[in-house]
Amino acid sequence: MLNIDAFHMREINMPLAYPFETSFGVTTGRRILLVEIESEGLTAWGECVAGEHPYYSDEMIDTAWIITETELAPRLLDGEIESGGSVPGLFRQVRGHRMAKAALENAVWDLEAQVEKVSLAHLLGGTRKVIPCGVSIGIQPTLEQLMDKIATELEAGYQRIKLKCKPGWDSHVFEAVRKRWPDILLSCDANSAYRMKDFDHIATWDQFNLLMAEQPLWYDDFYFHSMLQKRIKTAICLDESIRNRRDALAAIDMASCRIINIKVGRVGGFSEAIAVHNVAEERGIPVWCGGMLETGVGRAHNIALSSLPNFSLPGDVSASARYWAQDIIEPEVTVSKEGEIDVPTGVGSGFKVLRDRIEELTVRRHTLRAKARVTA
Ligand code: OSB
Ligand code: MG
């Protein structure tokens, strides 16, 4: 039994080292909800990956804050918690709000790993000692700047380059990149920027030998992605559309995609992420771990998740320094010359969370405490 004594939630504000542009907008700094669980002298953390605006999905930090404060944290403090895997049951009555739920559930898994004195990766069922890494490169002001960025990331060792794209920033970009680097693993991510009128246009990308095209159509669609997948050779990868194991099953069954991006926040926590991983593995569909511009807290959790066996393609989990002047964990996440991150073997997440640094960045906070327990 995991007895939670106190639950702290806080918002930190952190400027990004480089602005990040997708088809839905530019992010220059992050407002991030962090949760912290105190239990019998141990401390565990979770990060909510909801954005500043409801543009990637319908959640945002302010909705996550209110749901956490009024619905989720009270259920966590009142509930009987056996393990991280028992948390989704406590939250079942609350519909949606998966990113908010994930932050709390993942903190409980982090706590459970500490109690069991094992690594979080081991607790989740991970087997990989290192994880293969790629980078997601935002839309750039000019093609020249994009080419420079790609050169830098390849030099650093990253195994796969993913280009954010949108109408007007696609074919000519892929063509220029392929001309200079004919053989690299290259993919694109549209974040739902295309429509049915674009099918013929998207079909012309087959010539660029992309590893995958991520979420070209509507964020909530399977059917039209399956129509598109019939028309193109390039593998479709779904990100936004996959909210849970059932969605993964439906998408695989309808042949809406051949690859799945798993983001633990998008599916509501480690339990569902493992379920999506397993259902994809059983059906021969490779997965990879997506990123949401996380701080070290969420990044450490992504590394642990990526150690599961079917995370066979390079993920969007990359070095702290690509996002932050100074991360909030120690050591910060680094990537080897081979483009790999070592999966920590120490107890818990394997990283130290820098509380003093977090205090400096905190702009609001709220604490809930457990009611006095009756001990036998
Ligand atoms: O679609 O994968 C995405 C960032 C914010 C919102 C959505 C996405 C992304 C990324 C960045 O691609 C991945 C990362 O480096 O964290
Ligand atoms: Mg994506």
Short mmCIF file of C-alpha atoms and ligand atoms in Angstrom, two decimals:
data_model
loop_
_atom_site.label_atom_id
_atom_site.label_comp_id
_atom_site.label_asym_id
_atom_site.label_seq_id
_atom_site.Cartn_x
_atom_site.Cartn_y
_atom_site.Cartn_z
CA MET A 1 0.00 0.00 0.00
CA LEU A 2 1.32 3.47 -0.91
CA ASN A 3 0.29 6.06 1.69
CA ILE A 4 0.32 9.57 0.30
CA ASP A 5 0.83 12.24 2.96
CA ALA A 6 0.75 15.34 0.78
CA PHE A 7 0.22 16.37 -2.80
CA HIS A 8 1.81 19.53 -4.18
CA MET A 9 1.04 21.08 -7.53
CA ARG A 10 2.87 24.04 -8.98
CA GLU A 11 3.23 25.95 -12.22
CA ILE A 12 6.74 26.75 -13.37
CA ASN A 13 7.61 29.10 -16.23
CA MET A 14 10.62 28.25 -18.36
CA PRO A 15 11.83 30.00 -21.51
CA LEU A 16 12.77 27.61 -24.35
CA ALA A 17 16.36 27.86 -25.56
CA TYR A 18 14.97 27.97 -29.13
CA PRO A 19 11.44 28.80 -30.31
CA PHE A 20 9.52 25.75 -31.60
CA GLU A 21 7.14 26.18 -34.54
CA THR A 22 4.53 23.63 -35.63
CA SER A 23 1.59 23.86 -38.03
CA PHE A 24 -0.49 25.10 -35.07
CA GLY A 25 1.81 27.87 -33.85
CA VAL A 26 5.07 29.00 -32.23
CA THR A 27 6.10 28.21 -28.64
CA THR A 28 8.79 30.40 -27.08
CA GLY A 29 8.40 29.46 -23.43
CA ARG A 30 6.62 26.82 -21.43
CA ARG A 31 4.15 27.07 -18.58
CA ILE A 32 4.37 23.66 -16.96
CA LEU A 33 2.32 21.97 -14.26
CA LEU A 34 4.49 19.78 -12.02
CA VAL A 35 3.06 17.52 -9.34
CA GLU A 36 4.90 16.18 -6.34
CA ILE A 37 3.84 13.38 -4.01
CA GLU A 38 5.13 13.01 -0.46
CA SER A 39 4.88 9.53 1.00
CA GLU A 40 6.54 8.35 4.19
CA GLY A 41 9.70 10.35 3.61
CA LEU A 42 9.88 9.73 -0.15
CA THR A 43 9.20 12.31 -2.85
CA ALA A 44 8.02 11.52 -6.38
CA TRP A 45 7.37 13.85 -9.30
CA GLY A 46 5.17 14.00 -12.37
CA GLU A 47 4.95 16.45 -15.27
CA CYS A 48 1.77 17.44 -17.06
CA VAL A 49 2.49 17.87 -20.78
CA ALA A 50 -0.58 20.00 -21.54
CA GLY A 51 0.40 23.06 -23.57
CA GLU A 52 -0.17 26.75 -23.01
CA HIS A 53 -3.13 26.65 -25.42
CA PRO A 54 -5.57 23.91 -26.47
CA TYR A 55 -4.01 23.64 -29.94
CA TYR A 56 -2.33 20.22 -29.95
CA SER A 57 -5.25 18.70 -28.04
CA ASP A 58 -8.21 20.03 -26.10
CA GLU A 59 -6.23 20.18 -22.85
CA MET A 60 -4.13 23.12 -21.68
CA ILE A 61 -2.30 23.87 -18.46
CA ASP A 62 -5.20 25.83 -16.97
CA THR A 63 -7.74 23.05 -17.54
CA ALA A 64 -5.24 20.53 -16.18
CA TRP A 65 -4.74 22.73 -13.11
CA ILE A 66 -8.41 22.96 -12.21
CA ILE A 67 -9.11 19.26 -12.87
CA THR A 68 -6.08 18.23 -10.83
CA GLU A 69 -6.98 20.49 -7.93
CA THR A 70 -10.70 19.75 -7.78
CA GLU A 71 -11.08 16.18 -9.08
CA LEU A 72 -7.88 14.18 -9.39
CA ALA A 73 -5.78 15.08 -6.37
CA PRO A 74 -8.67 14.53 -3.90
CA ARG A 75 -9.29 11.07 -5.43
CA LEU A 76 -5.59 10.25 -5.11
CA LEU A 77 -5.49 11.32 -1.46
CA ASP A 78 -8.69 9.46 -0.57
CA GLY A 79 -8.00 6.38 -2.63
CA GLU A 80 -6.40 3.07 -1.79
CA ILE A 81 -3.28 2.99 -3.90
CA GLU A 82 -1.62 -0.39 -4.37
CA SER A 83 0.61 0.68 -7.24
CA GLY A 84 0.91 3.01 -10.23
CA GLY A 85 -1.31 0.58 -12.12
CA SER A 86 -4.16 1.11 -9.67
CA VAL A 87 -4.41 4.87 -10.32
CA PRO A 88 -6.51 4.79 -13.55
CA GLY A 89 -9.26 3.06 -11.55
CA LEU A 90 -9.40 5.97 -9.09
CA PHE A 91 -9.83 8.44 -11.96
CA ARG A 92 -12.33 6.42 -14.02
CA GLN A 93 -15.31 8.64 -13.21
CA VAL A 94 -13.53 11.67 -14.69
CA ARG A 95 -13.79 11.67 -18.46
CA GLY A 96 -10.95 12.90 -20.65
CA HIS A 97 -8.26 15.14 -19.12
CA ARG A 98 -5.70 12.47 -19.89
CA MET A 99 -2.65 14.73 -19.64
CA ALA A 100 -3.71 15.84 -16.17
CA LYS A 101 -4.32 12.23 -15.11
CA ALA A 102 -0.97 11.09 -16.51
CA ALA A 103 1.03 13.55 -14.39
CA LEU A 104 -0.44 12.05 -11.18
CA GLU A 105 -0.36 8.42 -12.26
CA ASN A 106 3.24 8.71 -13.44
CA ALA A 107 4.29 10.26 -10.13
CA VAL A 108 2.78 7.24 -8.36
CA TRP A 109 4.77 4.84 -10.59
CA ASP A 110 7.87 6.90 -9.75
CA LEU A 111 7.03 6.51 -6.06
CA GLU A 112 6.38 2.77 -6.44
CA ALA A 113 9.80 2.30 -8.08
CA GLN A 114 11.41 4.05 -5.11
CA VAL A 115 9.50 1.92 -2.60
CA GLU A 116 10.39 -1.28 -4.48
CA LYS A 117 13.98 -0.04 -4.87
CA VAL A 118 14.01 -0.71 -8.61
CA SER A 119 14.44 1.53 -11.63
CA LEU A 120 11.29 3.02 -13.12
CA ALA A 121 12.26 1.44 -16.48
CA HIS A 122 12.37 -1.99 -14.84
CA LEU A 123 9.04 -1.44 -13.10
CA LEU A 124 7.39 -0.52 -16.42
CA GLY A 125 8.70 -3.69 -18.06
CA GLY A 126 11.61 -2.10 -19.91
CA THR A 127 14.37 -4.24 -21.37
CA ARG A 128 16.51 -1.82 -23.39
CA LYS A 129 19.76 -0.53 -21.89
CA VAL A 130 19.94 2.36 -24.35
CA ILE A 131 17.24 4.03 -26.43
CA PRO A 132 17.63 5.26 -30.03
CA CYS A 133 17.05 9.01 -30.40
CA GLY A 134 15.77 11.28 -33.09
CA VAL A 135 14.93 14.98 -33.15
CA SER A 136 11.83 16.93 -34.10
CA ILE A 137 12.82 20.10 -35.93
CA GLY A 138 10.31 22.93 -35.98
CA ILE A 139 9.36 25.00 -39.01
CA GLN A 140 12.22 27.45 -39.59
CA PRO A 141 12.20 31.04 -40.88
CA THR A 142 14.29 29.97 -43.90
CA LEU A 143 15.39 26.77 -45.65
CA GLU A 144 19.03 27.72 -44.97
CA GLN A 145 18.37 27.81 -41.23
CA LEU A 146 16.68 24.41 -41.43
CA MET A 147 19.65 22.91 -43.30
CA ASP A 148 22.03 24.28 -40.65
CA LYS A 149 19.92 22.79 -37.87
CA ILE A 150 19.78 19.38 -39.54
CA ALA A 151 23.56 19.42 -40.05
CA THR A 152 24.06 20.22 -36.35
CA GLU A 153 21.74 17.43 -35.19
CA LEU A 154 23.28 14.83 -37.50
CA GLU A 155 26.71 15.90 -36.31
CA ALA A 156 25.53 15.34 -32.74
CA GLY A 157 24.63 11.75 -33.68
CA TYR A 158 20.82 11.77 -33.83
CA GLN A 159 19.52 8.77 -35.77
CA ARG A 160 16.39 10.26 -37.29
CA ILE A 161 15.35 13.75 -38.37
CA LYS A 162 11.66 14.65 -38.17
CA LEU A 163 10.58 17.81 -39.96
CA LYS A 164 7.52 19.71 -38.88
CA CYS A 165 5.56 20.56 -42.00
CA LYS A 166 2.43 22.35 -43.21
CA PRO A 167 1.06 23.45 -46.58
CA GLY A 168 3.75 25.71 -48.05
CA TRP A 169 6.52 24.14 -45.94
CA ASP A 170 6.65 20.61 -47.27
CA SER A 171 7.67 19.26 -50.70
CA HIS A 172 10.38 21.81 -51.53
CA VAL A 173 11.81 21.32 -48.04
CA PHE A 174 11.85 17.50 -48.30
CA GLU A 175 13.42 17.80 -51.75
CA ALA A 176 16.24 20.06 -50.56
CA VAL A 177 16.95 17.86 -47.53
CA ARG A 178 16.94 14.64 -49.60
CA LYS A 179 19.27 16.21 -52.14
CA ARG A 180 21.88 16.91 -49.46
CA TRP A 181 21.23 13.78 -47.33
CA PRO A 182 19.87 10.99 -49.59
CA ASP A 183 20.15 8.23 -46.99
CA ILE A 184 19.23 9.59 -43.54
CA LEU A 185 16.14 8.42 -41.69
CA LEU A 186 13.75 11.27 -42.42
CA SER A 187 10.13 11.78 -41.45
CA CYS A 188 7.59 14.58 -41.31
CA ASP A 189 4.90 15.65 -38.86
CA ALA A 190 1.96 17.77 -40.03
CA ASN A 191 0.03 18.00 -36.75
CA SER A 192 -3.23 17.68 -38.69
CA ALA A 193 -2.54 20.45 -41.22
CA TYR A 194 -3.93 18.69 -44.35
CA ARG A 195 -7.37 17.85 -45.72
CA MET A 196 -8.88 15.51 -48.32
CA LYS A 197 -8.18 17.97 -51.13
CA ASP A 198 -4.46 17.47 -50.36
CA PHE A 199 -4.37 13.68 -50.97
CA ASP A 200 -2.76 13.98 -54.41
CA HIS A 201 -0.21 16.42 -53.07
CA ILE A 202 0.69 14.15 -50.14
CA ALA A 203 1.03 11.21 -52.55
CA THR A 204 3.90 13.05 -54.28
CA TRP A 205 5.94 12.71 -51.05
CA ASP A 206 6.43 9.01 -51.81
CA GLN A 207 9.45 10.06 -53.92
CA PHE A 208 11.24 11.34 -50.79
CA ASN A 209 11.47 7.93 -49.11
CA LEU A 210 10.16 9.17 -45.77
CA LEU A 211 10.19 6.74 -42.87
CA MET A 212 6.70 8.00 -42.04
CA ALA A 213 4.29 10.92 -42.33
CA GLU A 214 2.88 11.74 -38.91
CA GLN A 215 -0.73 12.81 -38.36
CA PRO A 216 -1.37 14.45 -41.74
CA LEU A 217 -5.16 14.77 -41.22
CA TRP A 218 -7.64 15.69 -38.46
CA TYR A 219 -6.53 15.18 -34.86
CA ASP A 220 -9.52 12.93 -34.11
CA ASP A 221 -9.65 10.90 -37.31
CA PHE A 222 -9.05 7.25 -38.25
CA TYR A 223 -11.28 6.76 -41.27
CA PHE A 224 -9.82 9.38 -43.62
CA HIS A 225 -6.29 8.42 -42.61
CA SER A 226 -7.13 4.88 -43.75
CA MET A 227 -8.33 6.28 -47.09
CA LEU A 228 -5.09 8.23 -47.40
CA GLN A 229 -2.94 5.24 -46.39
CA LYS A 230 -4.46 3.29 -49.31
CA ARG A 231 -3.33 6.03 -51.68
CA ILE A 232 0.28 6.47 -50.55
CA LYS A 233 3.31 4.21 -50.09
CA THR A 234 4.75 6.24 -47.22
CA ALA A 235 3.75 4.80 -43.83
CA ILE A 236 1.33 6.96 -41.86
CA CYS A 237 2.12 7.34 -38.16
CA LEU A 238 -0.68 8.44 -35.86
CA ASP A 239 -0.01 10.72 -32.91
CA GLU A 240 -2.99 12.93 -31.90
CA SER A 241 -5.66 10.36 -32.89
CA ILE A 242 -4.47 7.62 -30.53
CA ARG A 243 -5.96 8.28 -27.09
CA ASN A 244 -5.93 4.74 -25.72
CA ARG A 245 -5.57 1.03 -26.47
CA ARG A 246 -8.96 0.84 -28.22
CA ASP A 247 -7.97 3.64 -30.56
CA ALA A 248 -4.74 1.82 -31.39
CA LEU A 249 -6.73 -1.34 -32.13
CA ALA A 250 -9.20 0.53 -34.31
CA ALA A 251 -6.45 2.35 -36.21
CA ILE A 252 -4.49 -0.86 -36.81
CA ASP A 253 -7.63 -2.75 -37.83
CA MET A 254 -8.66 -0.03 -40.29
CA ALA A 255 -5.08 0.28 -41.60
CA SER A 256 -5.12 3.99 -40.74
CA CYS A 257 -1.42 3.81 -39.89
CA ARG A 258 1.56 1.45 -39.90
CA ILE A 259 3.42 3.10 -37.02
CA ILE A 260 2.23 4.60 -33.72
CA ASN A 261 3.70 7.47 -31.73
CA ILE A 262 3.11 6.94 -28.01
CA LYS A 263 3.03 9.98 -25.74
CA VAL A 264 2.36 8.98 -22.17
CA GLY A 265 0.46 12.23 -21.48
CA ARG A 266 -1.77 11.89 -24.54
CA VAL A 267 -2.94 8.40 -23.52
CA GLY A 268 -3.44 9.26 -19.85
CA GLY A 269 -0.48 7.67 -18.08
CA PHE A 270 1.96 4.78 -18.01
CA SER A 271 -0.74 2.06 -17.67
CA GLU A 272 -2.43 3.03 -20.94
CA ALA A 273 0.93 3.70 -22.65
CA ILE A 274 1.98 0.12 -21.84
CA ALA A 275 -1.40 -1.15 -23.11
CA VAL A 276 -0.95 0.70 -26.43
CA HIS A 277 2.63 -0.58 -26.66
CA ASN A 278 1.48 -4.18 -26.11
CA VAL A 279 -1.44 -4.14 -28.52
CA ALA A 280 0.81 -2.67 -31.23
CA GLU A 281 3.52 -5.24 -30.52
CA GLU A 282 1.04 -8.13 -30.79
CA ARG A 283 0.04 -6.87 -34.24
CA GLY A 284 3.52 -6.13 -35.56
CA ILE A 285 3.18 -2.35 -35.45
CA PRO A 286 6.35 -0.54 -34.27
CA VAL A 287 6.02 2.34 -31.83
CA TRP A 288 8.23 5.23 -30.77
CA CYS A 289 8.07 7.70 -27.92
CA GLY A 290 6.87 11.19 -28.78
CA GLY A 291 7.87 14.35 -26.96
CA MET A 292 6.02 17.45 -25.74
CA LEU A 293 8.92 19.82 -25.03
CA GLU A 294 9.22 18.32 -21.55
CA THR A 295 11.46 19.39 -18.70
CA GLY A 296 13.73 16.77 -17.20
CA VAL A 297 10.93 15.35 -15.07
CA GLY A 298 8.83 14.31 -18.05
CA ARG A 299 11.92 13.54 -20.12
CA ALA A 300 13.16 11.05 -17.50
CA HIS A 301 9.76 9.34 -17.60
CA ASN A 302 9.90 9.19 -21.41
CA ILE A 303 13.30 7.52 -21.24
CA ALA A 304 11.98 4.85 -18.87
CA LEU A 305 8.96 4.21 -21.12
CA SER A 306 11.17 4.04 -24.24
CA SER A 307 13.03 1.08 -22.73
CA LEU A 308 10.08 -1.23 -23.49
CA PRO A 309 10.86 -3.70 -26.30
CA ASN A 310 8.50 -2.48 -29.06
CA PHE A 311 9.92 1.08 -28.94
CA SER A 312 12.02 0.00 -31.90
CA LEU A 313 12.13 3.28 -33.86
CA PRO A 314 14.08 6.37 -32.71
CA GLY A 315 11.88 8.58 -30.53
CA ASP A 316 11.56 12.35 -30.07
CA VAL A 317 13.35 12.09 -26.72
CA SER A 318 16.49 14.20 -27.03
CA ALA A 319 19.04 16.09 -24.96
CA SER A 320 17.94 18.64 -22.33
CA ALA A 321 20.18 21.28 -23.90
CA ARG A 322 18.04 21.33 -27.07
CA TYR A 323 15.24 22.82 -24.97
CA TRP A 324 16.63 24.44 -21.84
CA ALA A 325 19.52 26.67 -20.81
CA GLN A 326 19.34 24.79 -17.52
CA ASP A 327 17.16 21.74 -16.89
CA ILE A 328 15.48 20.95 -13.56
CA ILE A 329 17.11 17.53 -13.12
CA GLU A 330 20.65 16.32 -12.54
CA PRO A 331 22.41 15.04 -14.50
CA GLU A 332 20.70 16.64 -17.46
CA VAL A 333 19.76 14.31 -20.33
CA THR A 334 22.59 13.83 -22.82
CA VAL A 335 22.82 11.87 -26.05
CA SER A 336 25.86 9.86 -27.13
CA LYS A 337 27.70 10.22 -30.45
CA GLU A 338 25.77 7.11 -31.55
CA GLY A 339 22.50 8.96 -30.96
CA GLU A 340 21.51 6.99 -27.89
CA ILE A 341 20.45 7.79 -24.34
CA ASP A 342 21.46 5.42 -21.54
CA VAL A 343 18.50 4.10 -19.58
CA PRO A 344 19.28 4.77 -15.90
CA THR A 345 19.61 1.68 -13.74
CA GLY A 346 19.41 3.46 -10.36
CA VAL A 347 16.36 3.44 -8.11
CA GLY A 348 13.35 5.45 -9.35
CA SER A 349 13.70 7.68 -12.42
CA GLY A 350 17.46 7.70 -11.95
CA PHE A 351 17.65 11.51 -11.95
CA LYS A 352 17.77 13.99 -9.10
CA VAL A 353 15.06 16.64 -9.25
CA LEU A 354 16.48 20.10 -8.46
CA ARG A 355 14.01 21.48 -5.96
CA ASP A 356 15.80 24.81 -5.43
CA ARG A 357 15.84 25.49 -9.14
CA ILE A 358 12.14 24.57 -9.34
CA GLU A 359 11.34 26.96 -6.47
CA GLU A 360 12.92 29.82 -8.41
CA LEU A 361 10.76 29.05 -11.44
CA THR A 362 7.48 28.59 -9.55
CA VAL A 363 4.72 31.13 -10.21
CA ARG A 364 1.81 29.45 -8.37
CA ARG A 365 1.35 26.48 -6.07
CA HIS A 366 -1.27 24.55 -4.17
CA THR A 367 -1.01 21.79 -1.57
CA LEU A 368 -3.51 19.13 -0.49
CA ARG A 369 -2.89 16.97 2.57
CA ALA A 370 -4.23 13.54 3.46
CA LYS A 371 -6.77 13.27 6.25
CA ALA A 372 -5.27 11.73 9.37
CA ARG A 373 -5.08 7.98 8.86
CA VAL A 374 -6.39 5.52 11.40
CA THR A 375 -3.52 3.16 12.03
CA ALA A 376 -4.22 -0.31 13.36
O1 OSB B 1 3.39 16.48 -32.57
O2 OSB B 1 5.09 15.53 -31.75
C1 OSB B 1 4.35 16.51 -31.82
C2 OSB B 1 5.80 19.31 -29.65
C3 OSB B 1 4.66 19.86 -29.14
C4 OSB B 1 3.44 19.37 -29.52
C5 OSB B 1 3.37 18.30 -30.42
C6 OSB B 1 4.52 17.72 -30.93
C7 OSB B 1 5.75 18.26 -30.55
C8 OSB B 1 7.02 17.77 -31.08
C9 OSB B 1 8.24 18.04 -30.25
O3 OSB B 1 7.16 17.25 -32.16
C10 OSB B 1 8.87 16.82 -29.72
C11 OSB B 1 9.91 17.16 -28.72
O4 OSB B 1 11.04 17.36 -29.14
O5 OSB B 1 9.60 17.22 -27.50
MG MG B 2 3.33 14.61 -33.63
#
